[in-house]
Short mmCIF file of C-alpha atoms in Angstrom, two decimals:
data_model
loop_
_atom_site.label_atom_id
_atom_site.label_comp_id
_atom_site.label_asym_id
_atom_site.label_seq_id
_atom_site.Cartn_x
_atom_site.Cartn_y
_atom_site.Cartn_z
CA UNK A 469 -87.51 14.04 15.57
CA UNK A 470 -88.52 17.29 13.89
CA UNK A 471 -92.21 18.04 13.60
CA UNK A 472 -91.86 18.62 9.85
CA UNK A 473 -89.35 16.82 7.67
CA UNK A 474 -88.45 17.91 4.16
CA UNK A 475 -85.68 16.65 1.91
CA UNK A 476 -83.40 19.66 1.40
CA UNK A 477 -82.18 18.47 -2.00
CA UNK A 478 -80.79 20.11 -4.03
CA UNK A 479 -82.97 18.90 -6.85
CA UNK A 480 -81.97 19.51 -10.47
CA UNK A 481 -84.30 18.74 -13.38
CA UNK A 482 -84.48 19.59 -17.09
CA UNK A 483 -87.00 22.11 -18.32
CA UNK A 484 -90.40 20.52 -18.88
CA UNK A 485 -89.96 17.82 -16.26
CA UNK A 486 -92.50 17.02 -13.56
CA UNK A 487 -91.19 17.90 -10.13
CA UNK A 488 -92.33 16.19 -6.95
CA UNK A 489 -91.62 17.77 -3.57
CA UNK A 490 -92.59 16.08 -0.33
CA UNK A 491 -92.90 16.62 3.40
CA UNK A 492 -93.82 14.40 6.29
CA UNK A 493 -95.04 15.51 9.68
CA UNK A 494 -95.63 14.02 13.08
CA UNK A 495 -98.34 16.21 14.65
CA UNK A 496 -101.80 14.93 13.75
CA UNK A 497 -103.33 18.17 15.06
CA UNK A 498 -102.02 20.21 12.12
CA UNK A 499 -104.91 21.75 10.21
CA UNK A 500 -103.34 24.03 7.60
CA UNK A 501 -100.96 22.86 4.91
CA UNK A 502 -99.11 25.22 2.65
CA UNK A 503 -96.40 25.40 0.08
CA UNK A 504 -94.28 28.49 -0.32
CA UNK A 505 -91.69 29.46 -2.88
CA UNK A 506 -88.75 31.58 -1.79
CA UNK A 507 -86.22 33.31 -3.96
CA UNK A 508 -82.89 34.34 -2.50
CA UNK A 509 -83.14 37.23 -0.02
CA UNK A 510 -86.91 37.50 -0.44
CA UNK A 511 -89.86 36.63 1.75
CA UNK A 512 -91.77 33.38 1.06
CA UNK A 513 -94.52 33.56 -1.55
CA UNK A 514 -97.62 31.43 -1.04
CA UNK A 515 -98.18 28.86 -3.78
CA UNK A 516 -100.80 26.52 -2.38
CA UNK A 517 -102.96 26.46 0.74
CA UNK A 518 -105.21 23.65 1.82
CA UNK A 519 -106.70 22.29 5.02
CA UNK A 520 -108.11 18.94 4.00
CA UNK A 521 -106.89 15.65 2.61
CA UNK A 522 -106.99 15.32 -1.13
CA UNK A 523 -105.70 17.20 -4.14
CA UNK A 524 -105.81 20.87 -5.00
CA UNK A 525 -104.78 22.13 -8.40
CA UNK A 526 -103.77 25.61 -9.52
CA UNK A 527 -102.31 25.91 -12.98
CA UNK A 528 -99.12 23.88 -13.16
CA UNK A 529 -99.15 23.20 -9.43
CA UNK A 530 -100.93 20.41 -7.59
CA UNK A 531 -100.88 20.06 -3.82
CA UNK A 532 -101.69 16.73 -2.25
CA UNK A 533 -102.41 16.06 1.41
CA UNK A 534 -102.72 12.64 3.02
CA UNK A 535 -103.57 13.15 6.66
CA UNK A 536 -103.71 9.43 7.41
CA UNK A 537 -100.07 9.06 6.35
CA UNK A 538 -99.05 12.54 7.54
CA UNK A 539 -97.61 13.27 4.14
CA UNK A 540 -97.96 16.22 1.78
CA UNK A 541 -96.70 16.75 -1.73
CA UNK A 542 -96.36 19.47 -4.31
CA UNK A 543 -96.20 18.60 -7.98
CA UNK A 544 -95.00 21.04 -10.61
CA UNK A 545 -95.83 20.19 -14.19
CA UNK A 546 -93.94 21.48 -17.22
CA UNK A 547 -91.27 22.98 -14.99
CA UNK A 548 -89.64 26.20 -16.15
CA UNK A 549 -86.26 27.79 -15.36
CA UNK A 550 -88.20 30.50 -13.52
CA UNK A 551 -89.39 27.82 -11.09
CA UNK A 552 -85.82 27.58 -9.79
CA UNK A 553 -86.12 28.55 -6.13
CA UNK A 554 -86.39 27.08 -2.67
CA UNK A 555 -89.73 25.43 -1.89
CA UNK A 556 -90.90 25.30 1.68
CA UNK A 557 -93.71 23.26 3.11
CA UNK A 558 -95.44 24.72 6.12
CA UNK A 559 -98.19 23.49 8.36
CA UNK A 560 -99.78 24.04 11.72
CA UNK A 561 -102.83 25.10 13.62
CA UNK A 562 -102.28 28.66 14.85
CA UNK A 563 -98.59 29.10 14.16
CA UNK A 564 -96.83 27.62 11.16
CA UNK A 565 -93.98 25.15 11.33
CA UNK A 566 -91.74 25.03 8.27
CA UNK A 567 -89.86 22.23 6.64
CA UNK A 568 -86.18 22.68 5.85
CA UNK A 569 -86.88 23.74 2.28
CA UNK A 570 -85.94 22.03 -0.99
CA UNK A 571 -83.74 23.88 -3.45
CA UNK A 572 -84.89 23.29 -7.02
CA UNK A 573 -82.97 24.09 -10.17
CA UNK A 574 -84.67 23.76 -13.53
CA UNK A 575 -82.14 23.70 -16.33
CA UNK A 576 -83.04 25.07 -19.79
CA UNK B 907 -105.15 39.68 -1.84
CA UNK B 908 -103.66 39.99 1.63
CA UNK B 909 -100.51 42.13 1.60
CA UNK B 910 -97.93 42.44 4.35
CA UNK B 911 -95.38 45.22 4.16
CA UNK B 912 -92.11 44.99 6.06
CA UNK B 913 -89.66 47.82 6.56
CA UNK B 914 -86.76 48.33 6.28
CA UNK B 915 -85.67 45.73 3.73
CA UNK B 916 -82.11 45.92 4.96
CA UNK B 917 -80.25 47.64 7.76
CA UNK B 918 -76.68 47.86 8.97
CA UNK B 919 -76.08 48.87 12.55
CA UNK B 920 -73.22 49.08 14.98
CA UNK B 921 -72.80 46.54 17.74
CA UNK B 922 -74.61 47.63 20.90
CA UNK B 923 -77.29 49.68 19.18
CA UNK B 924 -80.97 48.79 18.76
CA UNK B 925 -82.87 48.28 15.54
CA UNK B 926 -86.62 48.39 14.96
CA UNK B 927 -88.35 46.46 12.19
CA UNK B 928 -91.95 47.20 11.21
CA UNK B 929 -94.54 44.83 9.85
CA UNK B 930 -97.83 46.15 8.51
CA UNK B 931 -100.88 44.41 7.14
CA UNK B 932 -102.00 46.74 4.36
CA UNK B 933 -105.48 45.58 3.42
CA UNK B 934 -106.63 43.53 6.35
CA UNK B 935 -106.59 43.55 10.11
CA UNK B 936 -104.33 41.06 11.81
CA UNK B 937 -104.89 40.27 15.47
CA UNK B 938 -101.94 37.92 15.29
CA UNK B 939 -98.63 38.32 13.52
CA UNK B 940 -95.59 36.08 13.55
CA UNK B 941 -91.87 36.83 13.52
CA UNK B 942 -89.37 34.46 11.96
CA UNK B 943 -85.63 34.36 11.66
CA UNK B 944 -83.79 32.72 8.79
CA UNK B 945 -80.07 31.97 8.53
CA UNK B 946 -78.44 31.45 5.11
CA UNK B 947 -79.49 28.21 3.44
CA UNK B 948 -81.74 27.34 6.35
CA UNK B 949 -85.47 27.33 6.87
CA UNK B 950 -87.60 29.82 8.78
CA UNK B 951 -87.53 29.50 12.54
CA UNK B 952 -90.47 30.94 14.43
CA UNK B 953 -89.31 33.42 17.06
CA UNK B 954 -92.54 34.69 18.52
CA UNK B 955 -96.24 35.19 18.03
CA UNK B 956 -97.35 38.79 18.30
CA UNK B 957 -100.83 39.39 19.70
CA UNK B 958 -102.58 42.73 19.35
CA UNK B 959 -103.06 44.38 22.71
CA UNK B 960 -101.25 41.74 24.74
CA UNK B 961 -97.81 40.31 25.33
CA UNK B 962 -96.06 38.34 22.65
CA UNK B 963 -95.55 34.61 23.02
CA UNK B 964 -91.94 33.64 22.51
CA UNK B 965 -90.64 30.29 21.32
CA UNK B 966 -88.31 28.32 23.51
CA UNK B 967 -84.77 29.65 23.40
CA UNK B 968 -85.69 33.14 22.15
CA UNK B 969 -84.62 35.93 24.47
CA UNK B 970 -87.64 38.13 25.06
CA UNK B 971 -85.53 40.95 26.47
CA UNK B 972 -83.39 41.02 23.34
CA UNK B 973 -86.19 40.73 20.82
CA UNK B 974 -88.91 43.14 21.92
CA UNK B 975 -92.22 42.78 20.15
CA UNK B 976 -95.01 45.33 20.20
CA UNK B 977 -98.37 44.88 18.49
CA UNK B 978 -100.08 48.13 19.29
CA UNK B 979 -102.66 48.10 16.52
CA UNK B 980 -104.48 45.65 14.29
CA UNK B 981 -102.23 46.52 11.37
CA UNK B 982 -98.79 47.03 12.90
CA UNK B 983 -96.33 44.86 14.76
CA UNK B 984 -92.75 45.85 15.50
CA UNK B 985 -89.68 43.82 16.38
CA UNK B 986 -86.86 45.64 18.14
CA UNK B 987 -83.50 43.94 18.35
CA UNK B 988 -81.91 45.49 21.43
CA UNK B 989 -78.17 45.82 22.02
CA UNK B 990 -77.52 44.07 18.75
CA UNK B 991 -74.42 41.93 18.30
CA UNK B 992 -72.91 40.36 15.19
CA UNK B 993 -74.53 37.02 16.01
CA UNK B 994 -77.92 38.73 15.65
CA UNK B 995 -77.18 39.32 11.97
CA UNK B 996 -79.84 37.42 10.07
CA UNK B 997 -82.88 37.66 7.82
CA UNK B 998 -85.99 38.55 9.81
CA UNK B 999 -89.43 37.95 8.30
CA UNK B 1000 -92.89 38.75 9.59
CA UNK B 1001 -96.16 37.06 8.71
CA UNK B 1002 -99.85 37.61 9.28
CA UNK B 1003 -102.83 35.40 8.77
CA UNK B 1004 -105.60 36.69 6.57
CA UNK B 1005 -108.71 36.55 8.80
CA UNK B 1006 -110.90 35.37 5.93
CA UNK B 1007 -108.70 32.32 5.60
CA UNK B 1008 -108.59 32.67 1.84
CA UNK B 1009 -104.96 33.69 1.51
CA UNK B 1010 -103.54 31.73 4.38
CA UNK B 1011 -100.46 33.21 5.97
CA UNK B 1012 -98.89 36.10 4.08
CA UNK B 1013 -95.27 37.04 4.54
CA UNK B 1014 -93.44 40.32 4.37
CA UNK B 1015 -90.44 40.72 2.10
CA UNK B 1016 -88.02 40.34 5.00
CA UNK B 1017 -85.36 42.51 6.63
CA UNK B 1018 -81.70 41.70 6.33
CA UNK B 1019 -79.94 42.85 9.48
CA UNK B 1020 -76.17 43.16 9.55
CA UNK B 1021 -74.52 44.08 12.83
CA UNK B 1022 -70.95 45.34 12.52
#
């Protein structure tokens, strides 16, 4: 079993839809939880960073962490074609472990 | 914010030669940097943790003699791929953690290595 599991998709939604991306993990020692966005042939770009259970909102993005269930989510509201990318969850203590990444396509 | 600069962005080299990739933290000091490798349509795989002033810690299965890591200063870590072969062709990405904790882990823009 991988330490971090993420549905690779691909996920295709119409513009304006709410997108839900999810990851589960097995290591209860993980302290940091992050979501990155990666465009093709580019380095990952940090979207959300949290270290506690609960919700964190930033513009159209909401990150949710449930440590008791070992489950994290990223919600994207009013999705735009420019949101089309690969979304990676990452978590850890010192070093980060990444999920497989979910490829999202938002169609105009 | 915390910025990490990686150079070069792409490189082509002949089989058997060595290639050096640089990773710099531009506006913060990073005692620890991380090196990842990413194959097409796959996620990032941690190769090693680079510690300033000491030896790097390699993940299981990563050849330390092939992937030499040097972290000589608080703002610079280098990854040298020695005696490169076509199977070493990949996307290499470095990362550093902002010591304030505000920006989390920042990534460089990556280096695409092609060995011919």
